[in-house]
Amino acid sequence: MFEGFQGAEIDTGDAGIFCLRAGGGPPLLLLHGFPQTHLMWRDIAPALASRFSVVCADLRGYGRSSCPASTPDHAPYAKRTMAADMMRLMEKLGFSRFMVAGHDRGGRVAYRMALDHRGSIDKLAVLDIVPTADAWDRADARLALGYWPWSLLAQPEPLPEKILSGAAEAVVDNALNGWGSPPSAFPAEVRRAYVEALRAPAHAHA
């Protein structure tokens, strides 16, 4: 996976952000969703690298990025904080303006980047995500049952953490098998990586 990509861990101030990069051309940042990592881009990133300078990053608290200590208001893991991480990451990689594509949680971070740093974002693409406030306002029983992780992740500590880390394999399988492509689209090594990351208490809290 990711043949020709180089890995790096970039210090953004209070977090170490892991990324893979390759290619030439206009810079493009790819952000993953939950419960994934940069590995979700394994099939498309190499193709994009033929046209773009591709950066696949792990959000703070995910994958190989660090898990800074949290606070009662969870501000260290707010989308605004994650957006600031990505801006510093791209700046340190030498990109003052760039495109960003975000999936799911990465899409929410991308929204925040475009709002807070619009002068630096040339183009924005969000995948498999809708405006969260609108979704909550229109929620019904069907949405509540289909998108139960939204409600779970919004519960006070430590309930979500205990469920996520204690049943990491079931959570990952439910997400990948229920929301995504056919189960065969996710190699065993990718599933294992997602599960192992989620089992770590600090990652589950993030």
mmCIF file with all atom_site columns, C-alpha atoms in Angstrom:
data_model
loop_
_atom_site.group_PDB
_atom_site.id
_atom_site.type_symbol
_atom_site.label_atom_id
_atom_site.label_alt_id
_atom_site.label_comp_id
_atom_site.label_asym_id
_atom_site.label_entity_id
_atom_site.label_seq_id
_atom_site.pdbx_PDB_ins_code
_atom_site.Cartn_x
_atom_site.Cartn_y
_atom_site.Cartn_z
_atom_site.occupancy
_atom_site.B_iso_or_equiv
_atom_site.pdbx_formal_charge
_atom_site.auth_seq_id
_atom_site.auth_comp_id
_atom_site.auth_asym_id
_atom_site.auth_atom_id
_atom_site.pdbx_PDB_model_num
ATOM 1   C CA . MET A 1 1   ? 0.000   0.000  0.000   1.00 0.00 ? 1   MET A CA 1
ATOM 2   C CA . PHE A 1 2   ? 1.037   3.604  -0.684  1.00 0.00 ? 2   PHE A CA 1
ATOM 3   C CA . GLU A 1 3   ? 3.982   2.671  -2.874  1.00 0.00 ? 3   GLU A CA 1
ATOM 4   C CA . GLY A 1 4   ? 6.172   5.706  -3.466  1.00 0.00 ? 4   GLY A CA 1
ATOM 5   C CA . PHE A 1 5   ? 4.787   7.648  -0.486  1.00 0.00 ? 5   PHE A CA 1
ATOM 6   C CA . GLN A 1 6   ? 7.017   8.986  2.268   1.00 0.00 ? 6   GLN A CA 1
ATOM 7   C CA . GLY A 1 7   ? 5.906   9.116  5.896   1.00 0.00 ? 7   GLY A CA 1
ATOM 8   C CA . ALA A 1 8   ? 6.539   11.928 8.355   1.00 0.00 ? 8   ALA A CA 1
ATOM 9   C CA . GLU A 1 9   ? 5.401   13.067 11.775  1.00 0.00 ? 9   GLU A CA 1
ATOM 10  C CA . ILE A 1 10  ? 4.943   16.827 11.932  1.00 0.00 ? 10  ILE A CA 1
ATOM 11  C CA . ASP A 1 11  ? 4.871   18.789 15.202  1.00 0.00 ? 11  ASP A CA 1
ATOM 12  C CA . THR A 1 12  ? 1.926   21.192 15.064  1.00 0.00 ? 12  THR A CA 1
ATOM 13  C CA . GLY A 1 13  ? 2.502   22.672 18.508  1.00 0.00 ? 13  GLY A CA 1
ATOM 14  C CA . ASP A 1 14  ? 0.621   20.399 20.878  1.00 0.00 ? 14  ASP A CA 1
ATOM 15  C CA . ALA A 1 15  ? 0.222   17.363 18.620  1.00 0.00 ? 15  ALA A CA 1
ATOM 16  C CA . GLY A 1 16  ? 2.331   15.161 16.398  1.00 0.00 ? 16  GLY A CA 1
ATOM 17  C CA . ILE A 1 17  ? 0.493   14.598 13.122  1.00 0.00 ? 17  ILE A CA 1
ATOM 18  C CA . PHE A 1 18  ? 1.437   11.602 10.996  1.00 0.00 ? 18  PHE A CA 1
ATOM 19  C CA . CYS A 1 19  ? 1.128   11.894 7.250   1.00 0.00 ? 19  CYS A CA 1
ATOM 20  C CA . LEU A 1 20  ? 2.109   10.240 3.997   1.00 0.00 ? 20  LEU A CA 1
ATOM 21  C CA . ARG A 1 21  ? 2.967   12.326 0.951   1.00 0.00 ? 21  ARG A CA 1
ATOM 22  C CA . ALA A 1 22  ? 3.822   11.777 -2.692  1.00 0.00 ? 22  ALA A CA 1
ATOM 23  C CA . GLY A 1 23  ? 3.423   13.256 -6.135  1.00 0.00 ? 23  GLY A CA 1
ATOM 24  C CA . GLY A 1 24  ? 3.787   16.641 -7.751  1.00 0.00 ? 24  GLY A CA 1
ATOM 25  C CA . GLY A 1 25  ? 1.435   19.340 -8.863  1.00 0.00 ? 25  GLY A CA 1
ATOM 26  C CA . PRO A 1 26  ? -1.222  21.244 -6.906  1.00 0.00 ? 26  PRO A CA 1
ATOM 27  C CA . PRO A 1 27  ? -1.314  20.240 -3.221  1.00 0.00 ? 27  PRO A CA 1
ATOM 28  C CA . LEU A 1 28  ? -4.248  18.107 -2.065  1.00 0.00 ? 28  LEU A CA 1
ATOM 29  C CA . LEU A 1 29  ? -4.889  17.139 1.563   1.00 0.00 ? 29  LEU A CA 1
ATOM 30  C CA . LEU A 1 30  ? -6.977  13.994 2.191   1.00 0.00 ? 30  LEU A CA 1
ATOM 31  C CA . LEU A 1 31  ? -8.720  13.567 5.562   1.00 0.00 ? 31  LEU A CA 1
ATOM 32  C CA . HIS A 1 32  ? -10.230 10.293 6.795   1.00 0.00 ? 32  HIS A CA 1
ATOM 33  C CA . GLY A 1 33  ? -13.417 9.552  8.714   1.00 0.00 ? 33  GLY A CA 1
ATOM 34  C CA . PHE A 1 34  ? -14.401 7.468  11.755  1.00 0.00 ? 34  PHE A CA 1
ATOM 35  C CA . PRO A 1 35  ? -13.223 4.850  12.663  1.00 0.00 ? 35  PRO A CA 1
ATOM 36  C CA . GLN A 1 36  ? -10.597 5.044  9.942   1.00 0.00 ? 36  GLN A CA 1
ATOM 37  C CA . THR A 1 37  ? -7.114  6.459  9.453   1.00 0.00 ? 37  THR A CA 1
ATOM 38  C CA . HIS A 1 38  ? -5.071  7.583  6.458   1.00 0.00 ? 38  HIS A CA 1
ATOM 39  C CA . LEU A 1 39  ? -5.327  3.952  5.305   1.00 0.00 ? 39  LEU A CA 1
ATOM 40  C CA . MET A 1 40  ? -8.795  4.630  3.886   1.00 0.00 ? 40  MET A CA 1
ATOM 41  C CA . TRP A 1 41  ? -7.119  6.429  0.950   1.00 0.00 ? 41  TRP A CA 1
ATOM 42  C CA . ARG A 1 42  ? -4.922  3.432  0.037   1.00 0.00 ? 42  ARG A CA 1
ATOM 43  C CA . ASP A 1 43  ? -6.623  2.766  -3.323  1.00 0.00 ? 43  ASP A CA 1
ATOM 44  C CA . ILE A 1 44  ? -7.131  6.317  -4.570  1.00 0.00 ? 44  ILE A CA 1
ATOM 45  C CA . ALA A 1 45  ? -4.123  8.242  -3.226  1.00 0.00 ? 45  ALA A CA 1
ATOM 46  C CA . PRO A 1 46  ? -1.541  6.609  -5.545  1.00 0.00 ? 46  PRO A CA 1
ATOM 47  C CA . ALA A 1 47  ? -3.666  7.488  -8.583  1.00 0.00 ? 47  ALA A CA 1
ATOM 48  C CA . LEU A 1 48  ? -4.129  11.065 -7.386  1.00 0.00 ? 48  LEU A CA 1
ATOM 49  C CA . ALA A 1 49  ? -0.371  11.396 -6.852  1.00 0.00 ? 49  ALA A CA 1
ATOM 50  C CA . SER A 1 50  ? 0.103   11.311 -10.628 1.00 0.00 ? 50  SER A CA 1
ATOM 51  C CA . ARG A 1 51  ? -1.578  14.731 -10.810 1.00 0.00 ? 51  ARG A CA 1
ATOM 52  C CA . PHE A 1 52  ? -1.329  16.259 -7.340  1.00 0.00 ? 52  PHE A CA 1
ATOM 53  C CA . SER A 1 53  ? 1.008   16.657 -4.386  1.00 0.00 ? 53  SER A CA 1
ATOM 54  C CA . VAL A 1 54  ? -1.008  14.345 -2.150  1.00 0.00 ? 54  VAL A CA 1
ATOM 55  C CA . VAL A 1 55  ? -0.915  14.449 1.648   1.00 0.00 ? 55  VAL A CA 1
ATOM 56  C CA . CYS A 1 56  ? -2.825  11.764 3.597   1.00 0.00 ? 56  CYS A CA 1
ATOM 57  C CA . ALA A 1 57  ? -2.947  12.714 7.274   1.00 0.00 ? 57  ALA A CA 1
ATOM 58  C CA . ASP A 1 58  ? -4.142  11.063 10.465  1.00 0.00 ? 58  ASP A CA 1
ATOM 59  C CA . LEU A 1 59  ? -6.247  13.471 12.529  1.00 0.00 ? 59  LEU A CA 1
ATOM 60  C CA . ARG A 1 60  ? -5.064  13.978 16.101  1.00 0.00 ? 60  ARG A CA 1
ATOM 61  C CA . GLY A 1 61  ? -6.143  11.039 18.215  1.00 0.00 ? 61  GLY A CA 1
ATOM 62  C CA . TYR A 1 62  ? -6.326  8.721  15.203  1.00 0.00 ? 62  TYR A CA 1
ATOM 63  C CA . GLY A 1 63  ? -3.929  6.213  13.684  1.00 0.00 ? 63  GLY A CA 1
ATOM 64  C CA . ARG A 1 64  ? -0.299  7.176  14.125  1.00 0.00 ? 64  ARG A CA 1
ATOM 65  C CA . SER A 1 65  ? -0.919  10.763 15.211  1.00 0.00 ? 65  SER A CA 1
ATOM 66  C CA . SER A 1 66  ? -0.543  11.643 18.878  1.00 0.00 ? 66  SER A CA 1
ATOM 67  C CA . CYS A 1 67  ? -3.336  11.886 21.451  1.00 0.00 ? 67  CYS A CA 1
ATOM 68  C CA . PRO A 1 68  ? -2.919  15.144 23.410  1.00 0.00 ? 68  PRO A CA 1
ATOM 69  C CA . ALA A 1 69  ? -4.459  15.271 26.875  1.00 0.00 ? 69  ALA A CA 1
ATOM 70  C CA . SER A 1 70  ? -8.101  16.258 26.816  1.00 0.00 ? 70  SER A CA 1
ATOM 71  C CA . THR A 1 71  ? -10.044 18.742 28.949  1.00 0.00 ? 71  THR A CA 1
ATOM 72  C CA . PRO A 1 72  ? -13.587 18.684 30.392  1.00 0.00 ? 72  PRO A CA 1
ATOM 73  C CA . ASP A 1 73  ? -14.904 20.655 27.409  1.00 0.00 ? 73  ASP A CA 1
ATOM 74  C CA . HIS A 1 74  ? -13.068 18.349 24.977  1.00 0.00 ? 74  HIS A CA 1
ATOM 75  C CA . ALA A 1 75  ? -11.607 21.434 23.235  1.00 0.00 ? 75  ALA A CA 1
ATOM 76  C CA . PRO A 1 76  ? -8.343  19.661 22.291  1.00 0.00 ? 76  PRO A CA 1
ATOM 77  C CA . TYR A 1 77  ? -10.451 17.449 19.995  1.00 0.00 ? 77  TYR A CA 1
ATOM 78  C CA . ALA A 1 78  ? -12.800 20.096 18.630  1.00 0.00 ? 78  ALA A CA 1
ATOM 79  C CA . LYS A 1 79  ? -13.032 20.320 14.845  1.00 0.00 ? 79  LYS A CA 1
ATOM 80  C CA . ARG A 1 80  ? -11.544 23.822 15.055  1.00 0.00 ? 80  ARG A CA 1
ATOM 81  C CA . THR A 1 81  ? -8.489  22.425 16.850  1.00 0.00 ? 81  THR A CA 1
ATOM 82  C CA . MET A 1 82  ? -8.139  19.619 14.320  1.00 0.00 ? 82  MET A CA 1
ATOM 83  C CA . ALA A 1 83  ? -8.494  22.150 11.499  1.00 0.00 ? 83  ALA A CA 1
ATOM 84  C CA . ALA A 1 84  ? -5.682  24.225 12.992  1.00 0.00 ? 84  ALA A CA 1
ATOM 85  C CA . ASP A 1 85  ? -3.510  21.082 13.115  1.00 0.00 ? 85  ASP A CA 1
ATOM 86  C CA . MET A 1 86  ? -4.028  20.509 9.407   1.00 0.00 ? 86  MET A CA 1
ATOM 87  C CA . MET A 1 87  ? -3.247  24.117 8.556   1.00 0.00 ? 87  MET A CA 1
ATOM 88  C CA . ARG A 1 88  ? 0.042   23.906 10.477  1.00 0.00 ? 88  ARG A CA 1
ATOM 89  C CA . LEU A 1 89  ? 0.814   20.547 8.884   1.00 0.00 ? 89  LEU A CA 1
ATOM 90  C CA . MET A 1 90  ? 0.401   21.891 5.366   1.00 0.00 ? 90  MET A CA 1
ATOM 91  C CA . GLU A 1 91  ? 2.328   25.057 6.192   1.00 0.00 ? 91  GLU A CA 1
ATOM 92  C CA . LYS A 1 92  ? 5.250   23.010 7.516   1.00 0.00 ? 92  LYS A CA 1
ATOM 93  C CA . LEU A 1 93  ? 5.162   20.905 4.358   1.00 0.00 ? 93  LEU A CA 1
ATOM 94  C CA . GLY A 1 94  ? 5.539   24.114 2.350   1.00 0.00 ? 94  GLY A CA 1
ATOM 95  C CA . PHE A 1 95  ? 1.951   24.645 1.183   1.00 0.00 ? 95  PHE A CA 1
ATOM 96  C CA . SER A 1 96  ? 0.302   27.992 1.925   1.00 0.00 ? 96  SER A CA 1
ATOM 97  C CA . ARG A 1 97  ? -2.693  27.274 -0.331  1.00 0.00 ? 97  ARG A CA 1
ATOM 98  C CA . PHE A 1 98  ? -4.136  23.872 -1.109  1.00 0.00 ? 98  PHE A CA 1
ATOM 99  C CA . MET A 1 99  ? -7.203  21.765 -1.817  1.00 0.00 ? 99  MET A CA 1
ATOM 100 C CA . VAL A 1 100 ? -8.780  19.531 0.817   1.00 0.00 ? 100 VAL A CA 1
ATOM 101 C CA . ALA A 1 101 ? -11.072 16.514 0.559   1.00 0.00 ? 101 ALA A CA 1
ATOM 102 C CA . GLY A 1 102 ? -12.564 15.106 3.744   1.00 0.00 ? 102 GLY A CA 1
ATOM 103 C CA . HIS A 1 103 ? -14.631 11.994 4.399   1.00 0.00 ? 103 HIS A CA 1
ATOM 104 C CA . ASP A 1 104 ? -17.088 11.802 7.315   1.00 0.00 ? 104 ASP A CA 1
ATOM 105 C CA . ARG A 1 105 ? -15.321 13.274 10.363  1.00 0.00 ? 105 ARG A CA 1
ATOM 106 C CA . GLY A 1 106 ? -12.607 14.536 8.049   1.00 0.00 ? 106 GLY A CA 1
ATOM 107 C CA . GLY A 1 107 ? -15.359 16.325 6.137   1.00 0.00 ? 107 GLY A CA 1
ATOM 108 C CA . ARG A 1 108 ? -16.371 18.173 9.291   1.00 0.00 ? 108 ARG A CA 1
ATOM 109 C CA . VAL A 1 109 ? -12.762 19.190 9.853   1.00 0.00 ? 109 VAL A CA 1
ATOM 110 C CA . ALA A 1 110 ? -12.606 20.334 6.225   1.00 0.00 ? 110 ALA A CA 1
ATOM 111 C CA . TYR A 1 111 ? -15.735 22.475 6.754   1.00 0.00 ? 111 TYR A CA 1
ATOM 112 C CA . ARG A 1 112 ? -13.992 24.152 9.684   1.00 0.00 ? 112 ARG A CA 1
ATOM 113 C CA . MET A 1 113 ? -10.834 24.720 7.658   1.00 0.00 ? 113 MET A CA 1
ATOM 114 C CA . ALA A 1 114 ? -12.806 26.430 4.912   1.00 0.00 ? 114 ALA A CA 1
ATOM 115 C CA . LEU A 1 115 ? -14.618 28.649 7.426   1.00 0.00 ? 115 LEU A CA 1
ATOM 116 C CA . ASP A 1 116 ? -11.616 29.585 9.566   1.00 0.00 ? 116 ASP A CA 1
ATOM 117 C CA . HIS A 1 117 ? -8.914  29.669 6.874   1.00 0.00 ? 117 HIS A CA 1
ATOM 118 C CA . ARG A 1 118 ? -10.780 30.398 3.661   1.00 0.00 ? 118 ARG A CA 1
ATOM 119 C CA . GLY A 1 119 ? -7.858  32.312 2.182   1.00 0.00 ? 119 GLY A CA 1
ATOM 120 C CA . SER A 1 120 ? -5.777  29.133 2.210   1.00 0.00 ? 120 SER A CA 1
ATOM 121 C CA . ILE A 1 121 ? -8.315  26.660 0.821   1.00 0.00 ? 121 ILE A CA 1
ATOM 122 C CA . ASP A 1 122 ? -8.476  26.647 -2.979  1.00 0.00 ? 122 ASP A CA 1
ATOM 123 C CA . LYS A 1 123 ? -11.093 23.905 -3.313  1.00 0.00 ? 123 LYS A CA 1
ATOM 124 C CA . LEU A 1 124 ? -13.153 21.854 -0.879  1.00 0.00 ? 124 LEU A CA 1
ATOM 125 C CA . ALA A 1 125 ? -14.770 18.432 -1.273  1.00 0.00 ? 125 ALA A CA 1
ATOM 126 C CA . VAL A 1 126 ? -16.715 16.699 1.483   1.00 0.00 ? 126 VAL A CA 1
ATOM 127 C CA . LEU A 1 127 ? -17.694 13.047 1.152   1.00 0.00 ? 127 LEU A CA 1
ATOM 128 C CA . ASP A 1 128 ? -20.403 11.074 2.961   1.00 0.00 ? 128 ASP A CA 1
ATOM 129 C CA . ILE A 1 129 ? -21.337 13.824 5.386   1.00 0.00 ? 129 ILE A CA 1
ATOM 130 C CA . VAL A 1 130 ? -24.167 16.314 5.775   1.00 0.00 ? 130 VAL A CA 1
ATOM 131 C CA . PRO A 1 131 ? -24.386 19.492 7.893   1.00 0.00 ? 131 PRO A CA 1
ATOM 132 C CA . THR A 1 132 ? -24.604 18.051 11.389  1.00 0.00 ? 132 THR A CA 1
ATOM 133 C CA . ALA A 1 133 ? -26.964 20.619 12.915  1.00 0.00 ? 133 ALA A CA 1
ATOM 134 C CA . ASP A 1 134 ? -29.466 20.111 10.093  1.00 0.00 ? 134 ASP A CA 1
ATOM 135 C CA . ALA A 1 135 ? -29.292 16.346 10.523  1.00 0.00 ? 135 ALA A CA 1
ATOM 136 C CA . TRP A 1 136 ? -30.001 16.584 14.258  1.00 0.00 ? 136 TRP A CA 1
ATOM 137 C CA . ASP A 1 137 ? -32.886 19.002 13.668  1.00 0.00 ? 137 ASP A CA 1
ATOM 138 C CA . ARG A 1 138 ? -34.516 16.559 11.248  1.00 0.00 ? 138 ARG A CA 1
ATOM 139 C CA . ALA A 1 139 ? -33.699 13.377 13.134  1.00 0.00 ? 139 ALA A CA 1
ATOM 140 C CA . ASP A 1 140 ? -36.349 10.688 13.383  1.00 0.00 ? 140 ASP A CA 1
ATOM 141 C CA . ALA A 1 141 ? -36.370 7.079  14.563  1.00 0.00 ? 141 ALA A CA 1
ATOM 142 C CA . ARG A 1 142 ? -34.913 5.812  11.300  1.00 0.00 ? 142 ARG A CA 1
ATOM 143 C CA . LEU A 1 143 ? -31.969 8.206  11.428  1.00 0.00 ? 143 LEU A CA 1
ATOM 144 C CA . ALA A 1 144 ? -31.396 7.522  15.130  1.00 0.00 ? 144 ALA A CA 1
ATOM 145 C CA . LEU A 1 145 ? -31.173 3.780  14.502  1.00 0.00 ? 145 LEU A CA 1
ATOM 146 C CA . GLY A 1 146 ? -29.074 4.073  11.368  1.00 0.00 ? 146 GLY A CA 1
ATOM 147 C CA . TYR A 1 147 ? -26.616 6.604  12.758  1.00 0.00 ? 147 TYR A CA 1
ATOM 148 C CA . TRP A 1 148 ? -26.404 5.422  16.347  1.00 0.00 ? 148 TRP A CA 1
ATOM 149 C CA . PRO A 1 149 ? -22.657 6.229  16.616  1.00 0.00 ? 149 PRO A CA 1
ATOM 150 C CA . TRP A 1 150 ? -23.515 9.948  16.489  1.00 0.00 ? 150 TRP A CA 1
ATOM 151 C CA . SER A 1 151 ? -25.571 9.585  19.667  1.00 0.00 ? 151 SER A CA 1
ATOM 152 C CA . LEU A 1 152 ? -23.076 7.256  21.316  1.00 0.00 ? 152 LEU A CA 1
ATOM 153 C CA . LEU A 1 153 ? -20.094 9.519  20.699  1.00 0.00 ? 153 LEU A CA 1
ATOM 154 C CA . ALA A 1 154 ? -22.003 12.484 22.158  1.00 0.00 ? 154 ALA A CA 1
ATOM 155 C CA . GLN A 1 155 ? -22.466 10.784 25.544  1.00 0.00 ? 155 GLN A CA 1
ATOM 156 C CA . PRO A 1 156 ? -20.377 11.861 28.564  1.00 0.00 ? 156 PRO A CA 1
ATOM 157 C CA . GLU A 1 157 ? -17.112 10.131 29.371  1.00 0.00 ? 157 GLU A CA 1
ATOM 158 C CA . PRO A 1 158 ? -16.446 7.246  30.066  1.00 0.00 ? 158 PRO A CA 1
ATOM 159 C CA . LEU A 1 159 ? -19.373 5.392  28.439  1.00 0.00 ? 159 LEU A CA 1
ATOM 160 C CA . PRO A 1 160 ? -18.359 5.848  24.770  1.00 0.00 ? 160 PRO A CA 1
ATOM 161 C CA . GLU A 1 161 ? -14.719 5.094  25.520  1.00 0.00 ? 161 GLU A CA 1
ATOM 162 C CA . LYS A 1 162 ? -15.541 1.839  27.301  1.00 0.00 ? 162 LYS A CA 1
ATOM 163 C CA . ILE A 1 163 ? -17.801 0.672  24.482  1.00 0.00 ? 163 ILE A CA 1
ATOM 164 C CA . LEU A 1 164 ? -15.426 1.672  21.682  1.00 0.00 ? 164 LEU A CA 1
ATOM 165 C CA . SER A 1 165 ? -12.271 0.203  23.201  1.00 0.00 ? 165 SER A CA 1
ATOM 166 C CA . GLY A 1 166 ? -14.009 -2.821 24.723  1.00 0.00 ? 166 GLY A CA 1
ATOM 167 C CA . ALA A 1 167 ? -15.815 -3.781 21.532  1.00 0.00 ? 167 ALA A CA 1
ATOM 168 C CA . ALA A 1 168 ? -13.429 -2.296 18.979  1.00 0.00 ? 168 ALA A CA 1
ATOM 169 C CA . GLU A 1 169 ? -13.649 -5.160 16.508  1.00 0.00 ? 169 GLU A CA 1
ATOM 170 C CA . ALA A 1 170 ? -17.460 -5.151 16.542  1.00 0.00 ? 170 ALA A CA 1
ATOM 171 C CA . VAL A 1 171 ? -17.567 -1.362 16.138  1.00 0.00 ? 171 VAL A CA 1
ATOM 172 C CA . VAL A 1 172 ? -15.172 -1.418 13.186  1.00 0.00 ? 172 VAL A CA 1
ATOM 173 C CA . ASP A 1 173 ? -16.944 -4.335 11.517  1.00 0.00 ? 173 ASP A CA 1
ATOM 174 C CA . ASN A 1 174 ? -20.312 -2.642 11.957  1.00 0.00 ? 174 ASN A CA 1
ATOM 175 C CA . ALA A 1 175 ? -19.027 0.561  10.385  1.00 0.00 ? 175 ALA A CA 1
ATOM 176 C CA . LEU A 1 176 ? -17.205 -1.016 7.458   1.00 0.00 ? 176 LEU A CA 1
ATOM 177 C CA . ASN A 1 177 ? -19.754 -3.720 6.692   1.00 0.00 ? 177 ASN A CA 1
ATOM 178 C CA . GLY A 1 178 ? -22.797 -1.562 7.265   1.00 0.00 ? 178 GLY A CA 1
ATOM 179 C CA . TRP A 1 179 ? -21.850 1.817  5.814   1.00 0.00 ? 179 TRP A CA 1
ATOM 180 C CA . GLY A 1 180 ? -19.272 1.109  3.166   1.00 0.00 ? 180 GLY A CA 1
ATOM 181 C CA . SER A 1 181 ? -18.393 -1.115 0.265   1.00 0.00 ? 181 SER A CA 1
ATOM 182 C CA . PRO A 1 182 ? -18.768 -4.893 0.313   1.00 0.00 ? 182 PRO A CA 1
ATOM 183 C CA . PRO A 1 183 ? -16.780 -6.383 3.222   1.00 0.00 ? 183 PRO A CA 1
ATOM 184 C CA . SER A 1 184 ? -14.249 -7.784 0.752   1.00 0.00 ? 184 SER A CA 1
ATOM 185 C CA . ALA A 1 185 ? -13.172 -4.217 -0.079  1.00 0.00 ? 185 ALA A CA 1
ATOM 186 C CA . PHE A 1 186 ? -11.406 -3.930 3.288   1.00 0.00 ? 186 PHE A CA 1
ATOM 187 C CA . PRO A 1 187 ? -8.232  -6.060 3.580   1.00 0.00 ? 187 PRO A CA 1
ATOM 188 C CA . ALA A 1 188 ? -7.663  -7.846 6.872   1.00 0.00 ? 188 ALA A CA 1
ATOM 189 C CA . GLU A 1 189 ? -4.563  -5.767 7.599   1.00 0.00 ? 189 GLU A CA 1
ATOM 190 C CA . VAL A 1 190 ? -6.559  -2.549 7.259   1.00 0.00 ? 190 VAL A CA 1
ATOM 191 C CA . ARG A 1 191 ? -9.304  -3.830 9.545   1.00 0.00 ? 191 ARG A CA 1
ATOM 192 C CA . ARG A 1 192 ? -6.677  -4.861 12.111  1.00 0.00 ? 192 ARG A CA 1
ATOM 193 C CA . ALA A 1 193 ? -5.099  -1.414 12.024  1.00 0.00 ? 193 ALA A CA 1
ATOM 194 C CA . TYR A 1 194 ? -8.447  0.281  12.658  1.00 0.00 ? 194 TYR A CA 1
ATOM 195 C CA . VAL A 1 195 ? -9.291  -2.129 15.484  1.00 0.00 ? 195 VAL A CA 1
ATOM 196 C CA . GLU A 1 196 ? -5.924  -1.814 17.220  1.00 0.00 ? 196 GLU A CA 1
ATOM 197 C CA . ALA A 1 197 ? -6.096  1.980  17.118  1.00 0.00 ? 197 ALA A CA 1
ATOM 198 C CA . LEU A 1 198 ? -9.600  2.013  18.596  1.00 0.00 ? 198 LEU A CA 1
ATOM 199 C CA . ARG A 1 199 ? -8.659  -0.407 21.382  1.00 0.00 ? 199 ARG A CA 1
ATOM 200 C CA . ALA A 1 200 ? -6.213  2.122  22.820  1.00 0.00 ? 200 ALA A CA 1
ATOM 201 C CA . PRO A 1 201 ? -8.078  4.127  25.505  1.00 0.00 ? 201 PRO A CA 1
ATOM 202 C CA . ALA A 1 202 ? -6.545  7.437  24.411  1.00 0.00 ? 202 ALA A CA 1
ATOM 203 C CA . HIS A 1 203 ? -7.655  6.881  20.818  1.00 0.00 ? 203 HIS A CA 1
ATOM 204 C CA . ALA A 1 204 ? -11.141 5.841  21.911  1.00 0.00 ? 204 ALA A CA 1
ATOM 205 C CA . HIS A 1 205 ? -11.468 9.044  23.934  1.00 0.00 ? 205 HIS A CA 1
ATOM 206 C CA . ALA A 1 206 ? -10.215 11.181 21.048  1.00 0.00 ? 206 ALA A CA 1
#
